[in-house]
Amino acid sequence: MPREVAVIGDYFMLPEVFAEKIVAACGDAVNVRTRKDNWPNEPMEHGYAAAGMEGLKEYFGDADGVVEFVGEAEILVTQLAPVSRAILERLPRLKMIAVSRGGPVNIDMKAARERGVLVVNTPGRNASAVAEFALGAILAETRKIRVAHEALRAGEWRGDLYRADVTGRELNEMTVGVIGYGNIGTKVVKLLHAFGARILVHDPYVQLSADDIAAGVRMAAFETLLEEADVVTMHARVTEETTHMMDADAFARMKPGSLFVNTARGPLCDYDALYVALTQGPLGSAMLETFGVEPVPADWPLLQLPNVTLTPHIAGASVRTVTFAADQAAEEVRRYLAGEGPRNPC
């Protein structure tokens, strides 16, 4: 008899793509049904906002809706559907959850472990997308693309951007500091090699490979990286150690006119300190893709600065992110049904 698989997707992680990949991997061993939630057309919620969702972050949907749809399914594949302790108690037949994201922040992991529910994720699903986006952000600022675009749209022909004291700089003459050297940081470095940039990396939990060292990548202390880099780009995870690591002292160490790029997570940065660094120095500009509060308030001071580029947390949004996550989730389902160990247990 086919095993029941419930897929709760949305308008990014398309449930029909996941269903297609799961059927291709598992054949008639599964019966797959899908539901498409209305994210990102509607905002997601957080665990502290609703009773019964304690310990969850960044979820979409309500308990009754999840329980009703999952029903007797043995396997749930989702990106944002909440699975709290209370929800798990109402789904006694659920034995596996595949979360199509880097971290299972919408799952109560302690409760899942206690109930013997296997939880897997899809690490690196958007690593290439974010790395490409970070390079685009760096180029938009260093080559004055945003500045020139905004001026021309406003009817101003910025001929002065040809002045040597105003125009942009090429990456092959700059030092780029990469903070965090995981799935995304390593891809950013590979892309930077093609531009000929001098590359510094700070991550106390990894070591450079022989290829990195041969290519001239250098591991640096946090303070050294800040002092030497023309561009600082963030790719670290948020932990107690990294929260607000970019504070007033950190920004004060950066070179005059330098660029700060954050395509990682908002809590890495003290935004009040960043505002001061952008208005009083030493920073020349910043590119911000993620924020401590999302959506950002309409009156947020950083929205008003002329030397900041901002995007609404879209760096990881690409079609390839969807298909890559679906491939990973489908393989995890296949392995579970075949009695093989998971590739990416949480």
PDB file of N, CA, C and O in Angstrom, residues 202-263:
ATOM      1  N   HIS A 202      37.119  35.469   7.608  1.00  0.00           N
ATOM      2  CA  HIS A 202      37.098  35.287   9.060  1.00  0.00           C
ATOM      3  C   HIS A 202      36.020  34.288   9.427  1.00  0.00           C
ATOM      4  O   HIS A 202      34.831  34.492   9.156  1.00  0.00           O
ATOM      5  N   ASP A 203      36.440  33.180  10.009  1.00  0.00           N
ATOM      6  CA  ASP A 203      35.525  32.175  10.541  1.00  0.00           C
ATOM      7  C   ASP A 203      36.348  31.287  11.461  1.00  0.00           C
ATOM      8  O   ASP A 203      37.145  30.476  10.992  1.00  0.00           O
ATOM      9  N   PRO A 204      36.191  31.433  12.780  1.00  0.00           N
ATOM     10  CA  PRO A 204      37.038  30.677  13.710  1.00  0.00           C
ATOM     11  C   PRO A 204      36.750  29.188  13.753  1.00  0.00           C
ATOM     12  O   PRO A 204      37.470  28.441  14.419  1.00  0.00           O
ATOM     13  N   TYR A 205      35.716  28.721  13.034  1.00  0.00           N
ATOM     14  CA  TYR A 205      35.332  27.317  13.112  1.00  0.00           C
ATOM     15  C   TYR A 205      35.675  26.516  11.862  1.00  0.00           C
ATOM     16  O   TYR A 205      35.261  25.355  11.745  1.00  0.00           O
ATOM     17  N   VAL A 206      36.371  27.126  10.916  1.00  0.00           N
ATOM     18  CA  VAL A 206      36.761  26.405   9.703  1.00  0.00           C
ATOM     19  C   VAL A 206      38.234  26.663   9.410  1.00  0.00           C
ATOM     20  O   VAL A 206      38.839  27.590   9.959  1.00  0.00           O
ATOM     21  N   GLN A 207      38.784  25.840   8.543  1.00  0.00           N
ATOM     22  CA  GLN A 207      40.132  26.037   8.048  1.00  0.00           C
ATOM     23  C   GLN A 207      40.092  26.173   6.540  1.00  0.00           C
ATOM     24  O   GLN A 207      39.224  25.606   5.870  1.00  0.00           O
ATOM     25  N   LEU A 208      41.026  26.930   5.991  1.00  0.00           N
ATOM     26  CA  LEU A 208      41.107  27.076   4.548  1.00  0.00           C
ATOM     27  C   LEU A 208      41.607  25.781   3.918  1.00  0.00           C
ATOM     28  O   LEU A 208      42.439  25.074   4.490  1.00  0.00           O
ATOM     29  N   SER A 209      41.098  25.486   2.736  1.00  0.00           N
ATOM     30  CA  SER A 209      41.569  24.318   2.002  1.00  0.00           C
ATOM     31  C   SER A 209      42.906  24.637   1.337  1.00  0.00           C
ATOM     32  O   SER A 209      43.314  25.802   1.230  1.00  0.00           O
ATOM     33  N   ALA A 210      43.569  23.592   0.866  1.00  0.00           N
ATOM     34  CA  ALA A 210      44.828  23.790   0.149  1.00  0.00           C
ATOM     35  C   ALA A 210      44.605  24.617  -1.107  1.00  0.00           C
ATOM     36  O   ALA A 210      45.446  25.457  -1.469  1.00  0.00           O
ATOM     37  N   ASP A 211      43.452  24.405  -1.764  1.00  0.00           N
ATOM     38  CA  ASP A 211      43.141  25.191  -2.972  1.00  0.00           C
ATOM     39  C   ASP A 211      42.960  26.664  -2.619  1.00  0.00           C
ATOM     40  O   ASP A 211      43.399  27.547  -3.370  1.00  0.00           O
ATOM     41  N   ASP A 212      42.288  26.948  -1.497  1.00  0.00           N
ATOM     42  CA  ASP A 212      42.120  28.335  -1.062  1.00  0.00           C
ATOM     43  C   ASP A 212      43.475  29.000  -0.844  1.00  0.00           C
ATOM     44  O   ASP A 212      43.723  30.116  -1.301  1.00  0.00           O
ATOM     45  N   ILE A 213      44.327  28.310  -0.120  1.00  0.00           N
ATOM     46  CA  ILE A 213      45.634  28.874   0.202  1.00  0.00           C
ATOM     47  C   ILE A 213      46.445  29.113  -1.064  1.00  0.00           C
ATOM     48  O   ILE A 213      47.085  30.160  -1.235  1.00  0.00           O
ATOM     49  N   ALA A 214      46.391  28.147  -1.990  1.00  0.00           N
ATOM     50  CA  ALA A 214      47.115  28.300  -3.251  1.00  0.00           C
ATOM     51  C   ALA A 214      46.583  29.463  -4.069  1.00  0.00           C
ATOM     52  O   ALA A 214      47.337  30.108  -4.815  1.00  0.00           O
ATOM     53  N   ALA A 215      45.280  29.744  -3.922  1.00  0.00           N
ATOM     54  CA  ALA A 215      44.663  30.844  -4.672  1.00  0.00           C
ATOM     55  C   ALA A 215      44.873  32.192  -4.000  1.00  0.00           C
ATOM     56  O   ALA A 215      44.440  33.218  -4.528  1.00  0.00           O
ATOM     57  N   GLY A 216      45.508  32.201  -2.825  1.00  0.00           N
ATOM     58  CA  GLY A 216      45.816  33.461  -2.158  1.00  0.00           C
ATOM     59  C   GLY A 216      44.818  33.907  -1.128  1.00  0.00           C
ATOM     60  O   GLY A 216      44.931  35.006  -0.576  1.00  0.00           O
ATOM     61  N   VAL A 217      43.811  33.077  -0.834  1.00  0.00           N
ATOM     62  CA  VAL A 217      42.859  33.425   0.223  1.00  0.00           C
ATOM     63  C   VAL A 217      43.583  33.380   1.566  1.00  0.00           C
ATOM     64  O   VAL A 217      44.365  32.475   1.828  1.00  0.00           O
ATOM     65  N   ARG A 218      43.288  34.340   2.411  1.00  0.00           N
ATOM     66  CA  ARG A 218      43.976  34.431   3.693  1.00  0.00           C
ATOM     67  C   ARG A 218      42.967  34.452   4.831  1.00  0.00           C
ATOM     68  O   ARG A 218      41.990  35.205   4.784  1.00  0.00           O
ATOM     69  N   MET A 219      43.180  33.623   5.850  1.00  0.00           N
ATOM     70  CA  MET A 219      42.363  33.654   7.051  1.00  0.00           C
ATOM     71  C   MET A 219      42.842  34.804   7.925  1.00  0.00           C
ATOM     72  O   MET A 219      44.053  34.992   8.106  1.00  0.00           O
ATOM     73  N   ALA A 220      41.912  35.606   8.452  1.00  0.00           N
ATOM     74  CA  ALA A 220      42.284  36.802   9.213  1.00  0.00           C
ATOM     75  C   ALA A 220      41.461  36.909  10.477  1.00  0.00           C
ATOM     76  O   ALA A 220      40.309  36.455  10.542  1.00  0.00           O
ATOM     77  N   ALA A 221      42.050  37.515  11.485  1.00  0.00           N
ATOM     78  CA  ALA A 221      41.303  37.862  12.688  1.00  0.00           C
ATOM     79  C   ALA A 221      40.217  38.870  12.331  1.00  0.00           C
ATOM     80  O   ALA A 221      40.332  39.615  11.350  1.00  0.00           O
ATOM     81  N   PHE A 222      39.164  38.883  13.119  1.00  0.00           N
ATOM     82  CA  PHE A 222      38.032  39.776  12.856  1.00  0.00           C
ATOM     83  C   PHE A 222      38.487  41.223  12.725  1.00  0.00           C
ATOM     84  O   PHE A 222      38.147  41.920  11.756  1.00  0.00           O
ATOM     85  N   GLU A 223      39.280  41.694  13.669  1.00  0.00           N
ATOM     86  CA  GLU A 223      39.726  43.087  13.657  1.00  0.00           C
ATOM     87  C   GLU A 223      40.601  43.382  12.446  1.00  0.00           C
ATOM     88  O   GLU A 223      40.485  44.441  11.823  1.00  0.00           O
ATOM     89  N   THR A 224      41.465  42.440  12.089  1.00  0.00           N
ATOM     90  CA  THR A 224      42.339  42.625  10.928  1.00  0.00           C
ATOM     91  C   THR A 224      41.540  42.736   9.649  1.00  0.00           C
ATOM     92  O   THR A 224      41.808  43.587   8.790  1.00  0.00           O
ATOM     93  N   LEU A 225      40.553  41.864   9.510  1.00  0.00           N
ATOM     94  CA  LEU A 225      39.708  41.904   8.317  1.00  0.00           C
ATOM     95  C   LEU A 225      39.022  43.258   8.187  1.00  0.00           C
ATOM     96  O   LEU A 225      39.001  43.861   7.107  1.00  0.00           O
ATOM     97  N   LEU A 226      38.448  43.743   9.281  1.00  0.00           N
ATOM     98  CA  LEU A 226      37.740  45.024   9.234  1.00  0.00           C
ATOM     99  C   LEU A 226      38.677  46.159   8.850  1.00  0.00           C
ATOM    100  O   LEU A 226      38.302  47.063   8.092  1.00  0.00           O
ATOM    101  N   GLU A 227      39.887  46.124   9.348  1.00  0.00           N
ATOM    102  CA  GLU A 227      40.832  47.212   9.116  1.00  0.00           C
ATOM    103  C   GLU A 227      41.414  47.208   7.706  1.00  0.00           C
ATOM    104  O   GLU A 227      41.776  48.260   7.171  1.00  0.00           O
ATOM    105  N   GLU A 228      41.474  46.024   7.071  1.00  0.00           N
ATOM    106  CA  GLU A 228      42.131  45.926   5.769  1.00  0.00           C
ATOM    107  C   GLU A 228      41.160  45.865   4.594  1.00  0.00           C
ATOM    108  O   GLU A 228      41.543  46.159   3.455  1.00  0.00           O
ATOM    109  N   ALA A 229      39.914  45.502   4.829  1.00  0.00           N
ATOM    110  CA  ALA A 229      38.986  45.264   3.724  1.00  0.00           C
ATOM    111  C   ALA A 229      38.380  46.560   3.191  1.00  0.00           C
ATOM    112  O   ALA A 229      38.007  47.455   3.952  1.00  0.00           O
ATOM    113  N   ASP A 230      38.246  46.623   1.876  1.00  0.00           N
ATOM    114  CA  ASP A 230      37.489  47.697   1.224  1.00  0.00           C
ATOM    115  C   ASP A 230      36.005  47.354   1.186  1.00  0.00           C
ATOM    116  O   ASP A 230      35.160  48.241   1.135  1.00  0.00           O
ATOM    117  N   VAL A 231      35.720  46.062   1.184  1.00  0.00           N
ATOM    118  CA  VAL A 231      34.349  45.545   1.201  1.00  0.00           C
ATOM    119  C   VAL A 231      34.263  44.484   2.285  1.00  0.00           C
ATOM    120  O   VAL A 231      35.114  43.590   2.341  1.00  0.00           O
ATOM    121  N   VAL A 232      33.250  44.569   3.146  1.00  0.00           N
ATOM    122  CA  VAL A 232      32.986  43.530   4.142  1.00  0.00           C
ATOM    123  C   VAL A 232      31.620  42.936   3.824  1.00  0.00           C
ATOM    124  O   VAL A 232      30.619  43.662   3.780  1.00  0.00           O
ATOM    125  N   THR A 233      31.579  41.625   3.586  1.00  0.00           N
ATOM    126  CA  THR A 233      30.323  40.971   3.247  1.00  0.00           C
ATOM    127  C   THR A 233      30.039  39.872   4.262  1.00  0.00           C
ATOM    128  O   THR A 233      30.900  39.055   4.581  1.00  0.00           O
ATOM    129  N   MET A 234      28.813  39.852   4.795  1.00  0.00           N
ATOM    130  CA  MET A 234      28.428  38.986   5.904  1.00  0.00           C
ATOM    131  C   MET A 234      27.796  37.681   5.408  1.00  0.00           C
ATOM    132  O   MET A 234      26.862  37.700   4.602  1.00  0.00           O
ATOM    133  N   HIS A 235      28.324  36.554   5.944  1.00  0.00           N
ATOM    134  CA  HIS A 235      27.761  35.245   5.598  1.00  0.00           C
ATOM    135  C   HIS A 235      27.796  34.300   6.794  1.00  0.00           C
ATOM    136  O   HIS A 235      27.881  33.074   6.621  1.00  0.00           O
ATOM    137  N   ALA A 236      27.708  34.862   7.990  1.00  0.00           N
ATOM    138  CA  ALA A 236      27.741  34.065   9.215  1.00  0.00           C
ATOM    139  C   ALA A 236      26.325  33.697   9.658  1.00  0.00           C
ATOM    140  O   ALA A 236      25.346  34.358   9.296  1.00  0.00           O
ATOM    141  N   ARG A 237      26.233  32.645  10.465  1.00  0.00           N
ATOM    142  CA  ARG A 237      24.963  32.294  11.099  1.00  0.00           C
ATOM    143  C   ARG A 237      24.745  33.187  12.320  1.00  0.00           C
ATOM    144  O   ARG A 237      25.694  33.728  12.892  1.00  0.00           O
ATOM    145  N   VAL A 238      23.498  33.319  12.724  1.00  0.00           N
ATOM    146  CA  VAL A 238      23.180  34.076  13.934  1.00  0.00           C
ATOM    147  C   VAL A 238      23.289  33.149  15.140  1.00  0.00           C
ATOM    148  O   VAL A 238      22.589  32.135  15.236  1.00  0.00           O
ATOM    149  N   THR A 239      24.185  33.486  16.049  1.00  0.00           N
ATOM    150  CA  THR A 239      24.345  32.780  17.312  1.00  0.00           C
ATOM    151  C   THR A 239      24.511  33.843  18.400  1.00  0.00           C
ATOM    152  O   THR A 239      24.541  35.048  18.108  1.00  0.00           O
ATOM    153  N   GLU A 240      24.614  33.405  19.636  1.00  0.00           N
ATOM    154  CA  GLU A 240      24.894  34.367  20.711  1.00  0.00           C
ATOM    155  C   GLU A 240      26.208  35.090  20.442  1.00  0.00           C
ATOM    156  O   GLU A 240      26.355  36.278  20.736  1.00  0.00           O
ATOM    157  N   GLU A 241      27.149  34.369  19.874  1.00  0.00           N
ATOM    158  CA  GLU A 241      28.468  34.939  19.601  1.00  0.00           C
ATOM    159  C   GLU A 241      28.434  35.973  18.475  1.00  0.00           C
ATOM    160  O   GLU A 241      29.156  36.973  18.508  1.00  0.00           O
ATOM    161  N   THR A 242      27.602  35.737  17.472  1.00  0.00           N
ATOM    162  CA  THR A 242      27.617  36.613  16.293  1.00  0.00           C
ATOM    163  C   THR A 242      26.562  37.712  16.324  1.00  0.00           C
ATOM    164  O   THR A 242      26.627  38.643  15.521  1.00  0.00           O
ATOM    165  N   THR A 243      25.586  37.619  17.218  1.00  0.00           N
ATOM    166  CA  THR A 243      24.560  38.663  17.293  1.00  0.00           C
ATOM    167  C   THR A 243      25.199  40.011  17.578  1.00  0.00           C
ATOM    168  O   THR A 243      25.965  40.165  18.524  1.00  0.00           O
ATOM    169  N   HIS A 244      24.911  40.981  16.718  1.00  0.00           N
ATOM    170  CA  HIS A 244      25.463  42.339  16.816  1.00  0.00           C
ATOM    171  C   HIS A 244      26.991  42.348  16.785  1.00  0.00           C
ATOM    172  O   HIS A 244      27.618  43.237  17.369  1.00  0.00           O
ATOM    173  N   MET A 245      27.583  41.368  16.094  1.00  0.00           N
ATOM    174  CA  MET A 245      29.040  41.400  15.966  1.00  0.00           C
ATOM    175  C   MET A 245      29.490  42.653  15.202  1.00  0.00           C
ATOM    176  O   MET A 245      30.580  43.161  15.421  1.00  0.00           O
ATOM    177  N   MET A 246      28.623  43.134  14.312  1.00  0.00           N
ATOM    178  CA  MET A 246      28.908  44.398  13.637  1.00  0.00           C
ATOM    179  C   MET A 246      28.270  45.518  14.451  1.00  0.00           C
ATOM    180  O   MET A 246      27.143  45.953  14.201  1.00  0.00           O
ATOM    181  N   ASP A 247      29.010  45.967  15.461  1.00  0.00           N
ATOM    182  CA  ASP A 247      28.534  47.029  16.346  1.00  0.00           C
ATOM    183  C   ASP A 247      29.343  48.300  16.108  1.00  0.00           C
ATOM    184  O   ASP A 247      30.092  48.402  15.129  1.00  0.00           O
ATOM    185  N   ALA A 248      29.203  49.268  16.987  1.00  0.00           N
ATOM    186  CA  ALA A 248      29.884  50.548  16.801  1.00  0.00           C
ATOM    187  C   ALA A 248      31.397  50.376  16.726  1.00  0.00           C
ATOM    188  O   ALA A 248      32.065  51.006  15.880  1.00  0.00           O
ATOM    189  N   ASP A 249      31.946  49.521  17.576  1.00  0.00           N
ATOM    190  CA  ASP A 249      33.390  49.307  17.558  1.00  0.00           C
ATOM    191  C   ASP A 249      33.838  48.671  16.240  1.00  0.00           C
ATOM    192  O   ASP A 249      34.882  49.036  15.685  1.00  0.00           O
ATOM    193  N   ALA A 250      33.052  47.723  15.759  1.00  0.00           N
ATOM    194  CA  ALA A 250      33.415  47.056  14.506  1.00  0.00           C
ATOM    195  C   ALA A 250      33.382  48.029  13.337  1.00  0.00           C
ATOM    196  O   ALA A 250      34.312  48.085  12.521  1.00  0.00           O
ATOM    197  N   PHE A 251      32.315  48.815  13.249  1.00  0.00           N
ATOM    198  CA  PHE A 251      32.230  49.767  12.143  1.00  0.00           C
ATOM    199  C   PHE A 251      33.334  50.830  12.228  1.00  0.00           C
ATOM    200  O   PHE A 251      33.859  51.278  11.211  1.00  0.00           O
ATOM    201  N   ALA A 252      33.697  51.210  13.435  1.00  0.00           N
ATOM    202  CA  ALA A 252      34.753  52.226  13.601  1.00  0.00           C
ATOM    203  C   ALA A 252      36.097  51.732  13.087  1.00  0.00           C
ATOM    204  O   ALA A 252      36.955  52.545  12.706  1.00  0.00           O
ATOM    205  N   ARG A 253      36.296  50.405  13.055  1.00  0.00           N
ATOM    206  CA  ARG A 253      37.558  49.843  12.579  1.00  0.00           C
ATOM    207  C   ARG A 253      37.651  49.824  11.048  1.00  0.00           C
ATOM    208  O   ARG A 253      38.744  49.659  10.497  1.00  0.00           O
ATOM    209  N   MET A 254      36.537  49.964  10.367  1.00  0.00           N
ATOM    210  CA  MET A 254      36.542  49.818   8.918  1.00  0.00           C
ATOM    211  C   MET A 254      37.196  51.009   8.224  1.00  0.00           C
ATOM    212  O   MET A 254      37.254  52.109   8.766  1.00  0.00           O
ATOM    213  N   LYS A 255      37.677  50.762   7.010  1.00  0.00           N
ATOM    214  CA  LYS A 255      38.405  51.774   6.261  1.00  0.00           C
ATOM    215  C   LYS A 255      37.481  52.917   5.828  1.00  0.00           C
ATOM    216  O   LYS A 255      36.295  52.684   5.531  1.00  0.00           O
ATOM    217  N   PRO A 256      37.984  54.129   5.754  1.00  0.00           N
ATOM    218  CA  PRO A 256      37.185  55.242   5.241  1.00  0.00           C
ATOM    219  C   PRO A 256      36.695  54.941   3.820  1.00  0.00           C
ATOM    220  O   PRO A 256      37.461  54.486   2.964  1.00  0.00           O
ATOM    221  N   GLY A 257      35.399  55.151   3.597  1.00  0.00           N
ATOM    222  CA  GLY A 257      34.826  54.923   2.281  1.00  0.00           C
ATOM    223  C   GLY A 257      34.511  53.483   1.960  1.00  0.00           C
ATOM    224  O   GLY A 257      34.121  53.165   0.832  1.00  0.00           O
ATOM    225  N   SER A 258      34.642  52.581   2.927  1.00  0.00           N
ATOM    226  CA  SER A 258      34.432  51.154   2.662  1.00  0.00           C
ATOM    227  C   SER A 258      32.953  50.826   2.525  1.00  0.00           C
ATOM    228  O   SER A 258      32.069  51.620   2.862  1.00  0.00           O
ATOM    229  N   LEU A 259      32.702  49.614   2.014  1.00  0.00           N
ATOM    230  CA  LEU A 259      31.350  49.133   1.751  1.00  0.00           C
ATOM    231  C   LEU A 259      31.016  47.986   2.693  1.00  0.00           C
ATOM    232  O   LEU A 259      31.810  47.063   2.863  1.00  0.00           O
ATOM    233  N   PHE A 260      29.810  48.031   3.288  1.00  0.00           N
ATOM    234  CA  PHE A 260      29.311  46.966   4.142  1.00  0.00           C
ATOM    235  C   PHE A 260      28.126  46.301   3.462  1.00  0.00           C
ATOM    236  O   PHE A 260      27.178  46.981   3.038  1.00  0.00           O
ATOM    237  N   VAL A 261      28.172  44.967   3.321  1.00  0.00           N
ATOM    238  CA  VAL A 261      27.114  44.211   2.655  1.00  0.00           C
ATOM    239  C   VAL A 261      26.599  43.146   3.612  1.00  0.00           C
ATOM    240  O   VAL A 261      27.378  42.359   4.161  1.00  0.00           O
ATOM    241  N   ASN A 262      25.285  43.090   3.810  1.00  0.00           N
ATOM    242  CA  ASN A 262      24.688  42.051   4.647  1.00  0.00           C
ATOM    243  C   ASN A 262      23.578  41.344   3.877  1.00  0.00           C
ATOM    244  O   ASN A 262      22.461  41.849   3.750  1.00  0.00           O
ATOM    245  N   THR A 263      23.911  40.163   3.334  1.00  0.00           N
ATOM    246  CA  THR A 263      22.906  39.299   2.720  1.00  0.00           C
ATOM    247  C   THR A 263      22.676  38.067   3.597  1.00  0.00           C
ATOM    248  O   THR A 263      22.097  37.087   3.132  1.00  0.00           O
TER     249      THR A 263
END
